[in-house]
Amino acid sequence: MARMPLIAGNWKMYKTEEQSEDYIQALLPRVSSVETVDVAICVPFTDLRAMIDSARGSRVEVYAQNMHHEVEGAYTGEISPPMLSELDARGVVLGHSERRTLFGETDKALALKVPAALEAGLVPILCVGETEAERDNDDTDRKLRQQIKDDLAGVAPERLAEVVIAYEPIWAIGTGRVATAEQAQEAIAFIRALVGDRDKQAAEQLRILYGGSVKPENAAELLALPDVDGALVGGASLEAESFAAIIAAAESAPR
Ligand code: 13P
């Protein structure tokens, strides 16, 4: 069965609840006829309830951007998996490079978070990717192998297909420097092969997204690549119009 493309907008720390309401009212009519692409917005915790209510019954699914692995406990400032599933969040972004580099998120933590998300009925979007120095030193494959191995270690083979992976080369995030089609395809095919070492069928089914300076202008080329099953979009997801243009590019991409 063909993999359904997923276009996910990662808002990062943008949009108050009021701003999020304006946005969703602008986005919904633009995606009302979408049928062959899954659409998600990954929003700050404070926007979750409003966005889930406003998007209910539409094509737009709502994700969180982080979570703790424990169900509850003395973890001031943290949010647990059941707190997200109770709200009807569809899933959660895990291991974004900004969380890894700015907030010390480790592969060890992710090895707990990814299965905890699945356990709570949340779709994890696990982000992986190399730094510029790692790419320059031909260290990309080693980095991806290590992240995929460590971060998915706690996921049983029969649940691997439910995970979404986002390949986000760190040098392409927020820089306007998009990976070439060749770089994106090569890295994502490599990730799929790594998953295939654990479970062949899961590797065929699981969706792998590209992220890093995806814009309406470059989306069509990236989304036409055989192993690229969608995009995780930062800056260009903050305006409903440009996000909808990327979704439209996914709808018309040859599959
Ligand atoms: P930009 O699309 O702004 O480069 O951000 C990518 C990203 O980090 C999505 O998670």
mmCIF file of C-alpha atoms and ligand atoms in Angstrom:
data_model
loop_
_atom_site.group_PDB
_atom_site.id
_atom_site.type_symbol
_atom_site.label_atom_id
_atom_site.label_comp_id
_atom_site.label_asym_id
_atom_site.label_seq_id
_atom_site.Cartn_x
_atom_site.Cartn_y
_atom_site.Cartn_z
ATOM 1 C CA MET A 1 0.000 0.000 0.000
ATOM 2 C CA ALA A 2 1.304 3.447 -0.895
ATOM 3 C CA ARG A 3 2.380 5.686 1.954
ATOM 4 C CA MET A 4 0.103 8.699 2.509
ATOM 5 C CA PRO A 5 2.211 11.878 2.393
ATOM 6 C CA LEU A 6 2.230 14.029 5.531
ATOM 7 C CA ILE A 7 2.815 17.761 5.522
ATOM 8 C CA ALA A 8 3.411 18.934 9.081
ATOM 9 C CA GLY A 9 3.929 22.527 10.135
ATOM 10 C CA ASN A 10 6.175 23.006 13.158
ATOM 11 C CA TRP A 11 5.232 26.376 14.615
ATOM 12 C CA LYS A 12 8.028 26.286 17.208
ATOM 13 C CA MET A 13 7.484 29.072 19.791
ATOM 14 C CA TYR A 14 5.191 31.156 17.602
ATOM 15 C CA LYS A 15 1.517 32.143 17.904
ATOM 16 C CA THR A 16 -0.564 33.058 20.921
ATOM 17 C CA GLU A 17 -3.967 31.423 21.126
ATOM 18 C CA GLU A 18 -5.573 34.428 19.466
ATOM 19 C CA GLN A 19 -3.073 34.335 16.600
ATOM 20 C CA SER A 20 -3.582 30.583 16.234
ATOM 21 C CA GLU A 21 -7.360 31.087 15.819
ATOM 22 C CA ASP A 22 -6.819 33.585 12.985
ATOM 23 C CA TYR A 23 -4.440 31.141 11.356
ATOM 24 C CA ILE A 24 -6.701 28.083 11.495
ATOM 25 C CA GLN A 25 -9.632 30.068 10.104
ATOM 26 C CA ALA A 26 -7.396 31.024 7.173
ATOM 27 C CA LEU A 27 -6.047 27.496 6.704
ATOM 28 C CA LEU A 28 -9.240 25.417 6.864
ATOM 29 C CA PRO A 29 -10.879 26.712 3.658
ATOM 30 C CA ARG A 30 -7.564 26.296 1.840
ATOM 31 C CA VAL A 31 -7.335 22.588 2.687
ATOM 32 C CA SER A 32 -11.004 21.634 2.538
ATOM 33 C CA SER A 33 -10.626 19.745 -0.741
ATOM 34 C CA VAL A 34 -7.378 17.950 0.157
ATOM 35 C CA GLU A 35 -7.784 14.174 -0.050
ATOM 36 C CA THR A 36 -4.450 12.539 -0.694
ATOM 37 C CA VAL A 37 -2.242 14.266 1.888
ATOM 38 C CA ASP A 38 -2.318 14.184 5.688
ATOM 39 C CA VAL A 39 -1.962 17.670 7.183
ATOM 40 C CA ALA A 40 -0.678 18.461 10.668
ATOM 41 C CA ILE A 41 0.180 21.511 12.728
ATOM 42 C CA CYS A 42 2.591 21.080 15.650
ATOM 43 C CA VAL A 43 1.693 23.850 18.060
ATOM 44 C CA PRO A 44 2.769 25.242 21.448
ATOM 45 C CA PHE A 45 1.068 23.528 24.411
ATOM 46 C CA THR A 46 -1.020 26.636 25.087
ATOM 47 C CA ASP A 47 -2.591 26.440 21.599
ATOM 48 C CA LEU A 48 -3.426 22.728 21.688
ATOM 49 C CA ARG A 49 -6.951 22.832 23.034
ATOM 50 C CA ALA A 50 -8.109 25.683 20.815
ATOM 51 C CA MET A 51 -6.542 24.193 17.681
ATOM 52 C CA ILE A 52 -7.919 20.707 18.359
ATOM 53 C CA ASP A 53 -11.411 22.160 18.813
ATOM 54 C CA SER A 54 -11.171 24.374 15.733
ATOM 55 C CA ALA A 55 -9.700 21.675 13.492
ATOM 56 C CA ARG A 56 -12.094 18.905 14.554
ATOM 57 C CA GLY A 57 -13.725 17.233 11.539
ATOM 58 C CA SER A 58 -11.226 18.779 9.122
ATOM 59 C CA ARG A 59 -8.142 17.406 7.398
ATOM 60 C CA VAL A 60 -5.868 19.149 9.921
ATOM 61 C CA GLU A 61 -4.414 17.076 12.761
ATOM 62 C CA VAL A 62 -2.864 18.749 15.781
ATOM 63 C CA TYR A 63 0.441 17.684 17.339
ATOM 64 C CA ALA A 64 2.447 18.861 20.348
ATOM 65 C CA GLN A 65 6.164 19.664 20.105
ATOM 66 C CA ASN A 66 7.574 17.821 23.124
ATOM 67 C CA MET A 67 6.582 15.623 26.050
ATOM 68 C CA HIS A 68 8.014 13.830 29.094
ATOM 69 C CA HIS A 69 8.126 10.040 28.988
ATOM 70 C CA GLU A 70 6.539 9.460 32.404
ATOM 71 C CA VAL A 71 2.772 9.287 32.892
ATOM 72 C CA GLU A 72 2.993 11.602 35.928
ATOM 73 C CA GLY A 73 5.475 12.657 38.563
ATOM 74 C CA ALA A 74 7.438 15.453 40.200
ATOM 75 C CA TYR A 75 8.706 17.013 36.948
ATOM 76 C CA THR A 76 7.986 20.733 37.192
ATOM 77 C CA GLY A 77 7.179 22.292 33.848
ATOM 78 C CA GLU A 78 6.765 19.015 31.964
ATOM 79 C CA ILE A 79 3.748 17.566 30.118
ATOM 80 C CA SER A 80 2.955 13.840 30.070
ATOM 81 C CA PRO A 81 1.751 11.550 27.245
ATOM 82 C CA PRO A 82 -1.750 11.008 28.727
ATOM 83 C CA MET A 83 -2.150 14.776 29.167
ATOM 84 C CA LEU A 84 -1.719 15.094 25.393
ATOM 85 C CA SER A 85 -3.902 12.148 24.450
ATOM 86 C CA GLU A 86 -6.680 13.326 26.770
ATOM 87 C CA LEU A 87 -6.802 16.543 24.722
ATOM 88 C CA ASP A 88 -7.034 14.442 21.517
ATOM 89 C CA ALA A 89 -3.647 15.514 20.228
ATOM 90 C CA ARG A 90 -2.796 13.267 17.279
ATOM 91 C CA GLY A 91 0.882 13.059 18.113
ATOM 92 C CA VAL A 92 4.040 14.801 19.211
ATOM 93 C CA VAL A 93 7.321 15.997 17.701
ATOM 94 C CA LEU A 94 10.254 14.377 19.511
ATOM 95 C CA GLY A 95 13.972 15.041 19.323
ATOM 96 C CA HIS A 96 13.842 18.225 17.271
ATOM 97 C CA SER A 97 17.385 19.512 16.842
ATOM 98 C CA GLU A 98 16.478 22.700 18.718
ATOM 99 C CA ARG A 99 15.488 20.581 21.721
ATOM 100 C CA ARG A 100 18.642 18.513 21.385
ATOM 101 C CA THR A 101 21.040 21.437 21.096
ATOM 102 C CA LEU A 102 19.332 24.165 23.164
ATOM 103 C CA PHE A 103 17.610 22.070 25.844
ATOM 104 C CA GLY A 104 19.902 19.072 26.206
ATOM 105 C CA GLU A 105 17.515 16.410 24.936
ATOM 106 C CA THR A 106 19.477 13.163 24.664
ATOM 107 C CA ASP A 107 19.116 9.961 22.672
ATOM 108 C CA LYS A 108 18.659 8.206 26.001
ATOM 109 C CA ALA A 109 15.616 10.381 26.748
ATOM 110 C CA LEU A 110 14.262 9.771 23.256
ATOM 111 C CA ALA A 111 14.592 6.011 23.676
ATOM 112 C CA LEU A 112 12.009 6.410 26.453
ATOM 113 C CA LYS A 113 9.866 9.102 24.836
ATOM 114 C CA VAL A 114 9.185 7.401 21.495
ATOM 115 C CA PRO A 115 7.653 4.214 22.990
ATOM 116 C CA ALA A 116 5.857 6.301 25.641
ATOM 117 C CA ALA A 117 4.151 8.295 22.880
ATOM 118 C CA LEU A 118 3.016 5.113 21.095
ATOM 119 C CA GLU A 119 1.806 3.666 24.374
ATOM 120 C CA ALA A 120 -0.407 6.754 24.874
ATOM 121 C CA GLY A 121 -1.827 6.496 21.348
ATOM 122 C CA LEU A 122 0.222 9.433 20.026
ATOM 123 C CA VAL A 123 2.064 9.428 16.694
ATOM 124 C CA PRO A 124 5.692 10.351 17.341
ATOM 125 C CA ILE A 125 7.463 12.466 14.715
ATOM 126 C CA LEU A 126 11.073 11.644 15.552
ATOM 127 C CA CYS A 127 13.569 14.192 14.189
ATOM 128 C CA VAL A 128 17.091 13.179 13.219
ATOM 129 C CA GLY A 129 19.842 14.881 11.244
ATOM 130 C CA GLU A 130 23.477 15.832 11.046
ATOM 131 C CA THR A 131 25.280 19.106 11.714
ATOM 132 C CA GLU A 132 27.174 20.939 8.994
ATOM 133 C CA ALA A 133 30.506 19.748 10.419
ATOM 134 C CA GLU A 134 29.306 16.142 10.414
ATOM 135 C CA ARG A 135 28.282 16.408 6.757
ATOM 136 C CA ASP A 136 31.601 18.022 5.826
ATOM 137 C CA ASN A 137 33.459 15.194 7.600
ATOM 138 C CA ASP A 138 31.453 12.473 5.826
ATOM 139 C CA ASP A 139 29.952 11.632 9.173
ATOM 140 C CA THR A 140 26.288 11.852 8.129
ATOM 141 C CA ASP A 141 25.674 8.104 7.851
ATOM 142 C CA ARG A 142 27.272 7.389 11.208
ATOM 143 C CA LYS A 143 25.182 10.092 12.902
ATOM 144 C CA LEU A 144 21.930 8.880 11.343
ATOM 145 C CA ARG A 145 22.728 5.244 12.147
ATOM 146 C CA GLN A 146 23.398 6.129 15.775
ATOM 147 C CA GLN A 147 20.265 8.274 16.184
ATOM 148 C CA ILE A 148 17.961 5.728 14.534
ATOM 149 C CA LYS A 149 19.432 2.859 16.538
ATOM 150 C CA ASP A 150 19.335 4.637 19.915
ATOM 151 C CA ASP A 151 16.083 6.586 19.579
ATOM 152 C CA LEU A 152 14.039 3.626 18.299
ATOM 153 C CA ALA A 153 15.617 1.030 20.581
ATOM 154 C CA GLY A 154 12.523 0.825 22.791
ATOM 155 C CA VAL A 155 10.022 0.401 19.943
ATOM 156 C CA ALA A 156 8.886 -3.164 19.221
ATOM 157 C CA PRO A 157 9.236 -4.178 15.531
ATOM 158 C CA GLU A 158 5.448 -4.515 15.143
ATOM 159 C CA ARG A 159 4.986 -0.843 16.114
ATOM 160 C CA LEU A 160 7.857 0.659 14.094
ATOM 161 C CA ALA A 161 5.603 1.468 11.130
ATOM 162 C CA GLU A 162 3.544 3.830 13.309
ATOM 163 C CA VAL A 163 6.519 6.126 13.898
ATOM 164 C CA VAL A 164 7.087 9.074 11.551
ATOM 165 C CA ILE A 165 10.724 10.065 11.074
ATOM 166 C CA ALA A 166 11.740 13.551 9.981
ATOM 167 C CA TYR A 167 15.175 13.924 8.431
ATOM 168 C CA GLU A 168 16.230 17.483 9.212
ATOM 169 C CA PRO A 169 19.835 18.341 8.371
ATOM 170 C CA ILE A 170 20.663 20.935 11.023
ATOM 171 C CA TRP A 171 22.484 23.155 8.523
ATOM 172 C CA ALA A 172 19.250 23.493 6.538
ATOM 173 C CA ILE A 173 16.998 24.556 9.428
ATOM 174 C CA GLY A 174 16.001 28.205 9.324
ATOM 175 C CA THR A 175 18.954 29.008 7.078
ATOM 176 C CA GLY A 176 17.260 29.120 3.682
ATOM 177 C CA ARG A 177 19.828 26.479 2.632
ATOM 178 C CA VAL A 178 17.729 23.534 1.539
ATOM 179 C CA ALA A 179 19.291 20.107 0.981
ATOM 180 C CA THR A 180 19.602 19.231 -2.690
ATOM 181 C CA ALA A 181 17.145 16.676 -3.982
ATOM 182 C CA GLU A 182 19.997 14.204 -4.191
ATOM 183 C CA GLN A 183 21.080 14.787 -0.574
ATOM 184 C CA ALA A 184 17.524 14.487 0.735
ATOM 185 C CA GLN A 185 16.757 11.317 -1.220
ATOM 186 C CA GLU A 186 20.055 9.694 -0.294
ATOM 187 C CA ALA A 187 19.755 10.372 3.444
ATOM 188 C CA ILE A 188 16.109 9.359 3.603
ATOM 189 C CA ALA A 189 16.686 6.139 1.632
ATOM 190 C CA PHE A 190 19.538 5.406 4.036
ATOM 191 C CA ILE A 191 17.223 5.919 7.033
ATOM 192 C CA ARG A 192 14.655 3.607 5.438
ATOM 193 C CA ALA A 193 17.337 0.953 4.969
ATOM 194 C CA LEU A 194 18.310 1.312 8.645
ATOM 195 C CA VAL A 195 14.715 0.714 9.685
ATOM 196 C CA GLY A 196 14.678 -2.212 7.228
ATOM 197 C CA ASP A 197 17.531 -3.819 9.145
ATOM 198 C CA ARG A 198 15.080 -4.072 12.045
ATOM 199 C CA ASP A 199 11.930 -4.889 10.081
ATOM 200 C CA LYS A 200 11.519 -4.966 6.293
ATOM 201 C CA GLN A 201 7.770 -4.452 6.251
ATOM 202 C CA ALA A 202 7.917 -1.531 8.695
ATOM 203 C CA ALA A 203 10.516 0.162 6.500
ATOM 204 C CA GLU A 204 8.139 -0.021 3.524
ATOM 205 C CA GLN A 205 5.238 1.384 5.532
ATOM 206 C CA LEU A 206 6.823 4.039 7.725
ATOM 207 C CA ARG A 207 6.771 7.633 6.597
ATOM 208 C CA ILE A 208 9.952 9.667 6.426
ATOM 209 C CA LEU A 209 9.692 13.425 5.989
ATOM 210 C CA TYR A 210 12.258 15.979 4.895
ATOM 211 C CA GLY A 211 12.635 19.174 6.932
ATOM 212 C CA GLY A 212 14.858 22.242 6.549
ATOM 213 C CA SER A 213 13.954 25.395 4.616
ATOM 214 C CA VAL A 214 11.010 23.814 2.789
ATOM 215 C CA LYS A 215 9.145 26.561 0.911
ATOM 216 C CA PRO A 216 6.396 26.660 -1.715
ATOM 217 C CA GLU A 217 9.147 27.205 -4.335
ATOM 218 C CA ASN A 218 11.165 24.059 -3.552
ATOM 219 C CA ALA A 219 8.439 21.744 -2.214
ATOM 220 C CA ALA A 220 7.437 20.115 -5.519
ATOM 221 C CA GLU A 221 10.948 18.880 -6.263
ATOM 222 C CA LEU A 222 11.505 17.476 -2.758
ATOM 223 C CA LEU A 223 8.074 15.864 -2.530
ATOM 224 C CA ALA A 224 8.492 14.062 -5.849
ATOM 225 C CA LEU A 225 11.494 12.083 -4.513
ATOM 226 C CA PRO A 226 10.713 8.367 -4.176
ATOM 227 C CA ASP A 227 11.578 7.993 -0.485
ATOM 228 C CA VAL A 228 10.332 11.409 0.714
ATOM 229 C CA ASP A 229 6.864 10.995 2.224
ATOM 230 C CA GLY A 230 6.224 14.603 3.114
ATOM 231 C CA ALA A 231 7.753 17.565 4.884
ATOM 232 C CA LEU A 232 8.220 19.064 8.327
ATOM 233 C CA VAL A 233 7.956 22.771 7.677
ATOM 234 C CA GLY A 234 9.092 25.526 10.037
ATOM 235 C CA GLY A 235 9.041 29.144 8.878
ATOM 236 C CA ALA A 236 6.866 28.586 5.811
ATOM 237 C CA SER A 237 4.146 26.956 7.946
ATOM 238 C CA LEU A 238 3.522 30.138 9.915
ATOM 239 C CA GLU A 239 1.439 31.725 7.162
ATOM 240 C CA ALA A 240 -1.653 29.770 6.099
ATOM 241 C CA GLU A 241 -1.115 30.744 2.464
ATOM 242 C CA SER A 242 2.439 29.420 2.112
ATOM 243 C CA PHE A 243 1.641 26.314 4.168
ATOM 244 C CA ALA A 244 -1.362 25.598 1.933
ATOM 245 C CA ALA A 245 0.840 26.020 -1.144
ATOM 246 C CA ILE A 246 3.190 23.313 0.177
ATOM 247 C CA ILE A 247 0.208 21.033 0.865
ATOM 248 C CA ALA A 248 -0.995 21.653 -2.699
ATOM 249 C CA ALA A 249 2.466 20.726 -4.014
ATOM 250 C CA ALA A 250 2.225 17.439 -2.101
ATOM 251 C CA GLU A 251 -1.224 16.764 -3.576
ATOM 252 C CA SER A 252 0.052 17.130 -7.103
ATOM 253 C CA ALA A 253 3.408 15.384 -6.582
ATOM 254 C CA PRO A 254 3.785 12.197 -8.645
ATOM 255 C CA ARG A 255 3.603 9.150 -6.352
HETATM 256 P P1 13P B 1 12.545 25.821 8.627
HETATM 257 O O1 13P B 1 11.514 25.259 7.664
HETATM 258 O O2 13P B 1 12.190 27.159 9.151
HETATM 259 O O3 13P B 1 13.930 25.700 8.074
HETATM 260 O O4 13P B 1 12.499 24.855 9.919
HETATM 261 C C1 13P B 1 12.581 23.490 9.740
HETATM 262 C C2 13P B 1 12.262 22.830 11.020
HETATM 263 O O5 13P B 1 13.009 22.898 11.980
HETATM 264 C C3 13P B 1 10.982 22.107 11.117
HETATM 265 O O6 13P B 1 10.931 21.333 12.273
#
